[in-house]
Coordinates of C-alpha atoms in Angstrom, one line a residue:
M26 CA 103.0 70.4 97.9
K27 CA 104.3 73.6 99.7
Y28 CA 104.9 75.1 96.2
L29 CA 101.3 74.5 95.1
L30 CA 100.0 75.9 98.4
Y31 CA 102.2 79.0 97.9
I32 CA 100.8 79.5 94.3
F33 CA 97.2 79.0 95.7
L34 CA 97.7 81.6 98.3
L35 CA 99.2 84.1 95.8
S36 CA 96.2 83.5 93.5
F37 CA 93.7 83.9 96.4
N38 CA 95.3 87.1 97.6
A39 CA 95.2 88.5 94.0
L40 CA 91.4 88.1 93.9
S41 CA 90.9 91.0 96.3
L42 CA 93.4 93.3 94.5
E43 CA 91.8 96.1 92.4
I44 CA 93.2 98.9 90.3
A45 CA 92.5 102.6 90.6
T46 CA 94.0 105.4 88.4
F47 CA 94.3 109.0 89.6
A48 CA 95.9 112.2 88.4
G49 CA 96.8 114.6 91.2
G50 CA 99.6 116.8 90.0
C51 CA 103.3 115.8 90.5
F52 CA 103.2 112.0 90.6
W53 CA 106.2 111.9 92.9
C54 CA 104.1 113.3 95.7
V55 CA 100.9 111.4 94.9
E56 CA 102.9 108.1 94.7
A57 CA 104.6 108.9 98.0
D58 CA 101.4 109.7 99.9
L59 CA 99.3 106.8 98.6
E60 CA 101.9 104.1 99.1
K61 CA 101.7 104.8 102.9
I62 CA 98.1 103.8 103.1
P63 CA 97.3 100.4 104.6
G64 CA 95.9 98.1 101.9
V65 CA 97.8 99.8 99.1
R66 CA 100.1 97.2 97.5
E67 CA 101.7 99.2 94.7
V68 CA 101.7 102.7 93.2
I69 CA 103.1 103.2 89.7
S70 CA 103.8 106.7 88.3
G71 CA 102.9 107.3 84.7
Y72 CA 100.7 109.1 82.1
S73 CA 97.0 108.7 81.4
G74 CA 94.2 110.3 79.4
G75 CA 95.9 111.2 76.1
K76 CA 95.9 109.6 72.7
K77 CA 99.7 109.2 72.1
I78 CA 101.0 105.7 72.7
S79 CA 103.9 105.4 75.2
P80 CA 104.6 109.2 75.6
S81 CA 107.8 110.4 77.2
Y82 CA 108.1 112.7 80.2
Q83 CA 109.4 115.5 77.9
E84 CA 106.3 115.1 75.6
V85 CA 103.9 115.2 78.5
S86 CA 105.6 118.1 80.4
S87 CA 105.8 120.2 77.3
G88 CA 102.1 119.8 76.5
K89 CA 102.6 117.9 73.3
T90 CA 100.1 115.3 74.4
E91 CA 96.8 115.3 76.2
H92 CA 98.1 113.0 78.9
L93 CA 98.2 113.9 82.6
E94 CA 100.8 112.9 85.1
A95 CA 99.0 110.0 86.9
V96 CA 99.4 107.1 89.2
Q97 CA 98.0 103.6 89.0
V98 CA 97.2 102.0 92.4
R99 CA 96.9 98.3 93.1
F100 CA 95.0 98.0 96.4
D101 CA 93.5 95.2 98.5
S102 CA 89.8 95.9 98.7
G103 CA 89.6 93.6 101.7
V104 CA 91.6 96.2 103.6
I105 CA 90.6 99.5 102.1
S106 CA 87.5 100.2 99.9
F107 CA 87.6 102.2 96.7
R108 CA 85.5 104.8 98.5
D109 CA 88.1 105.3 101.2
L110 CA 90.9 105.3 98.7
L111 CA 89.1 108.1 96.9
I112 CA 88.9 110.1 100.1
E113 CA 92.6 109.5 100.7
F114 CA 93.3 110.7 97.2
F115 CA 91.1 113.8 97.5
S116 CA 92.8 114.7 100.8
I117 CA 96.2 115.2 99.1
I118 CA 95.1 117.4 96.2
D119 CA 93.4 120.7 95.4
P120 CA 90.3 119.6 93.5
T121 CA 89.3 123.2 92.7
D122 CA 92.4 124.0 90.6
S123 CA 91.8 123.8 86.8
S124 CA 95.3 124.9 85.7
G125 CA 97.6 122.7 87.7
Q126 CA 98.5 121.7 91.2
F127 CA 100.1 124.1 93.7
V128 CA 103.5 125.4 92.4
D129 CA 103.1 123.3 89.2
R130 CA 101.3 125.0 86.4
G131 CA 100.1 123.3 83.2
V132 CA 97.2 121.1 82.0
H133 CA 99.3 118.0 82.5
Y134 CA 99.3 118.7 86.2
S135 CA 95.4 118.7 86.4
T136 CA 93.5 116.3 88.6
A137 CA 91.3 113.5 87.4
I138 CA 89.7 110.2 88.5
F139 CA 89.8 107.6 85.7
F140 CA 87.1 105.0 86.5
H141 CA 87.7 101.4 85.5
N142 CA 84.1 100.2 85.8
A143 CA 80.5 101.3 86.6
N144 CA 80.9 100.8 90.3
Q145 CA 84.0 103.0 90.5
K146 CA 82.2 105.7 88.4
K147 CA 79.2 105.7 90.8
T148 CA 81.4 105.7 93.9
A149 CA 83.6 108.5 92.6
G150 CA 80.4 110.6 91.9
D151 CA 79.1 109.9 95.4
V152 CA 82.4 110.8 97.1
K153 CA 82.7 114.0 95.0
K154 CA 79.1 115.0 96.1
L155 CA 79.9 114.1 99.7
I156 CA 83.0 116.4 99.7
E157 CA 81.0 119.2 98.0
S158 CA 78.3 118.9 100.7
K159 CA 80.9 119.7 103.4
K160 CA 81.7 123.1 101.8
I161 CA 85.4 122.7 102.5
F162 CA 86.2 125.1 99.7
K163 CA 84.8 128.4 98.5
K164 CA 85.5 127.4 94.9
T165 CA 83.8 124.6 92.9
I166 CA 85.3 121.1 92.9
I167 CA 86.2 120.5 89.3
T168 CA 88.2 117.2 89.4
P169 CA 86.6 115.3 86.5
I170 CA 85.5 111.6 86.6
I171 CA 86.7 110.1 83.3
K172 CA 86.4 106.7 81.8
Y173 CA 89.7 104.9 81.9
K174 CA 91.3 104.3 78.5
N175 CA 95.1 103.9 79.0
F176 CA 98.0 104.2 81.3
Y177 CA 101.6 104.3 80.4
R178 CA 104.3 103.6 82.9
A179 CA 106.7 106.6 83.4
E180 CA 110.4 106.3 83.0
T181 CA 112.2 104.1 85.5
Y182 CA 113.9 107.1 87.3
H183 CA 110.4 108.5 88.2
Q184 CA 109.3 105.3 90.0
D185 CA 109.6 105.6 93.8
F186 CA 111.5 108.8 93.3
Y187 CA 110.9 109.9 96.9
K188 CA 112.9 107.0 98.3
K189 CA 115.1 105.8 95.4
N190 CA 118.5 107.1 96.5
K191 CA 120.1 109.8 98.5
K192 CA 120.1 112.3 95.6
S193 CA 116.5 111.7 94.7
I194 CA 115.4 111.8 98.3
K195 CA 117.1 115.2 98.8
R196 CA 115.6 116.5 95.6
Y197 CA 112.1 115.2 96.5
K198 CA 112.2 116.7 100.0
A199 CA 113.2 120.1 98.7
Y200 CA 110.5 120.1 96.0
R201 CA 107.9 118.9 98.5
K202 CA 108.8 121.6 101.0
H203 CA 108.4 124.4 98.5
S204 CA 105.5 123.0 96.4
G205 CA 102.7 124.3 98.7
R206 CA 101.0 120.9 98.8
D207 CA 101.5 120.2 102.5
E208 CA 100.4 123.7 103.6
F209 CA 97.2 123.2 101.5
I210 CA 96.5 119.8 103.0
K211 CA 97.0 121.1 106.5
K212 CA 94.8 124.1 105.9
Y213 CA 91.8 122.4 104.2
W214 CA 92.0 118.6 104.8
K215 CA 93.4 118.0 108.2
K216 CA 90.1 118.2 110.2
H217 CA 87.8 117.1 107.4
K218 CA 89.5 113.9 106.4
A219 CA 88.7 112.0 109.6
N220 CA 85.0 113.1 109.4
L221 CA 84.8 111.9 105.8
L222 CA 86.3 108.5 106.6
G223 CA 84.1 108.2 109.6
S224 CA 85.0 105.4 112.0
H225 CA 86.7 103.3 109.3
G226 CA 89.6 101.3 110.6
I227 CA 88.8 102.1 114.2
K228 CA 88.7 98.8 116.1
L229 CA 87.1 98.7 119.6
S230 CA 88.2 96.2 122.2
K231 CA 85.7 93.5 123.4
K232 CA 85.4 95.4 126.6
E233 CA 84.6 98.6 124.9
L234 CA 82.1 96.9 122.6
K235 CA 80.4 95.3 125.7
N236 CA 79.9 98.7 127.2
K237 CA 78.6 100.1 123.9
L238 CA 76.3 97.4 122.8
T239 CA 73.3 95.6 124.3
R240 CA 73.7 91.9 125.2
M241 CA 71.8 90.9 122.0
Q242 CA 73.8 93.3 119.8
F243 CA 77.1 91.9 121.2
Y244 CA 75.9 88.3 120.8
V245 CA 74.9 88.9 117.2
T246 CA 77.8 91.1 115.9
Q247 CA 80.7 89.6 117.9
E248 CA 79.7 86.0 118.5
N249 CA 78.0 85.3 115.2
G250 CA 74.6 84.9 116.9
T251 CA 71.1 85.1 115.5
E252 CA 68.3 87.0 117.1
P253 CA 64.7 85.5 117.5
P254 CA 62.6 85.9 114.3
F255 CA 59.6 88.2 114.3
K256 CA 60.6 89.6 117.7
N257 CA 63.3 92.1 116.6
K258 CA 63.4 95.8 116.2
Y259 CA 63.3 96.3 112.4
Y260 CA 61.4 93.3 111.0
K261 CA 58.2 95.4 110.6
N262 CA 59.8 98.8 110.1
T263 CA 58.3 100.4 107.0
R264 CA 59.7 104.0 107.4
E265 CA 62.0 105.5 104.7
G266 CA 65.6 105.7 105.6
I267 CA 68.9 103.8 105.8
Y268 CA 70.3 101.1 108.0
V269 CA 73.8 101.5 109.3
D270 CA 76.3 99.3 111.1
I271 CA 75.6 99.4 114.9
V272 CA 79.3 99.3 115.6
S273 CA 81.0 101.5 113.0
G274 CA 78.0 103.5 111.7
E275 CA 78.8 102.6 108.1
A276 CA 75.8 102.7 105.8
L277 CA 74.7 99.1 104.9
F278 CA 71.1 99.0 103.5
S279 CA 68.3 101.2 102.3
S280 CA 64.6 101.0 102.9
K281 CA 64.2 101.3 99.2
D282 CA 65.6 97.7 98.9
K283 CA 63.7 96.3 101.9
F284 CA 60.9 93.8 101.3
K285 CA 58.6 91.4 103.2
S286 CA 60.2 88.0 103.2
G287 CA 58.0 86.3 105.8
T288 CA 61.2 85.0 107.5
G289 CA 60.9 87.1 110.6
W290 CA 64.1 89.2 109.9
P291 CA 64.7 92.4 107.9
S292 CA 65.4 91.4 104.3
F293 CA 66.9 93.4 101.5
T294 CA 67.6 92.8 97.8
K295 CA 71.0 94.4 97.9
P296 CA 73.4 96.4 100.1
I297 CA 73.5 100.2 99.8
D298 CA 77.2 99.9 98.7
K299 CA 79.0 96.6 98.0
D300 CA 82.2 98.1 99.3
H301 CA 80.7 98.2 102.8
I302 CA 80.1 94.5 103.2
V303 CA 82.1 91.2 102.9
E304 CA 80.5 87.9 102.0
K305 CA 82.1 84.6 103.3
D306 CA 81.3 81.0 102.9
D307 CA 79.8 79.6 106.1
S308 CA 79.5 75.8 106.7
S309 CA 78.4 76.0 110.3
L310 CA 75.2 74.3 111.6
F311 CA 75.9 71.5 109.0
M312 CA 74.8 73.5 106.0
K313 CA 76.4 75.7 103.4
R314 CA 75.5 79.4 103.5
V315 CA 77.0 82.7 102.6
E316 CA 77.6 84.9 105.7
V317 CA 77.4 88.7 105.4
R318 CA 79.8 90.9 107.5
S319 CA 80.5 94.6 107.8
R320 CA 83.8 95.4 106.2
Y321 CA 84.9 98.1 108.6
S322 CA 83.9 96.7 112.0
D323 CA 84.0 93.0 110.9
S324 CA 80.6 92.5 112.6
H325 CA 78.4 89.6 111.8
L326 CA 75.3 90.9 110.1
G327 CA 73.4 87.8 108.8
H328 CA 73.4 85.7 105.6
V329 CA 72.5 86.2 101.9
F330 CA 70.3 83.7 100.0
T331 CA 69.3 83.3 96.3
D332 CA 65.6 83.2 96.9
G333 CA 64.9 86.9 96.8
P334 CA 62.7 88.9 94.4
K335 CA 63.7 90.8 91.3
P336 CA 65.8 92.6 90.2
T337 CA 68.7 90.9 92.1
G338 CA 67.1 87.6 93.1
L339 CA 68.9 87.9 96.4
R340 CA 67.7 88.0 100.0
Y341 CA 70.0 89.6 102.5
C342 CA 68.6 88.3 105.7
I343 CA 70.0 90.6 108.4
N344 CA 69.7 90.7 112.2
S345 CA 68.1 93.9 113.5
A346 CA 70.6 93.8 116.4
S347 CA 73.4 94.5 114.0
L348 CA 71.7 97.6 112.6
R349 CA 70.7 101.2 113.5
F350 CA 68.0 102.9 111.5
I351 CA 68.4 106.5 110.3
P352 CA 65.1 108.1 109.1
K353 CA 65.1 109.9 105.8
D354 CA 64.4 113.3 107.4
E355 CA 67.5 113.0 109.6
L356 CA 69.9 112.4 106.7
K357 CA 70.3 116.0 105.6
G358 CA 73.3 117.7 107.3
S359 CA 74.6 114.3 108.6
R360 CA 77.5 112.2 107.3
Y361 CA 74.7 110.2 105.5
E362 CA 73.4 113.1 103.4
I363 CA 74.7 111.5 100.3
Y364 CA 72.1 108.8 100.5
L365 CA 69.2 111.3 100.1
R366 CA 69.6 110.7 96.4
D367 CA 67.8 107.4 96.9
F368 CA 64.6 109.1 98.0

């Protein structure tokens, strides 16, 4: 019985694991940096983007293939979203360099994002535009977003090189010190990374939340409450803009997807980004429902039902008390500028 439970738990945990593939120059460094991120379960060094099957390091480094030095990341999307993983990746590379990375020269050291599905492609494009809007660099960001085709694991001695043994650790530290990567990160990314990530991962105490929120906001978001229908802030709101998490500020819904449901609560056909919400089975009140929570603050937002209009057929029934509205004309120049594309 315990064995079956163990297998079940392993299978359940695997459901939230996703794969991302990035090229960011020397894979020793990229692997070392990404493995330290909460939610990242494994980083594998390898080669991606070329036609040759199972290339060797010598073939890639000599330019005999079109492959780039790359890493494949297995991450828990319940802990870190693909969006935030992308920001973490961008914050350890020079996305403006077209001929290598730092001390390393050569096409095989170029940067790239290999998307595995349509959602990753869209998110990568959004994050790239977001970083461009911050004008961190004088040069243009050229990191391409490419459809994933293949990934070949690098030789065993390259895996976890930064911590494999005393000899490799010493070699890695010497290389890292003289590569120029850390100086670049400190100069360009140190102050911008936190702003790009926003308040993700920051958990306020109950006491802090009580001071920050109104009584109704606290009741809804922290105690899984429901506000009165028809007598809430955004039920009748028809202005253009986006709705963000009242606790974390993360973008949740767009007015473009809002519709009149007649239920008395704000209703949407879809979230602004699926990575920003979590859906959970809810059997409280003697009925089966699907609860909607904010991924980053873990706030209760409302429930989703299957009686909505086209094109999704869904109705995200959300409490106004869990939201803050940002009008369209206030998006430009803010951390939400990326969502101007919807209008």
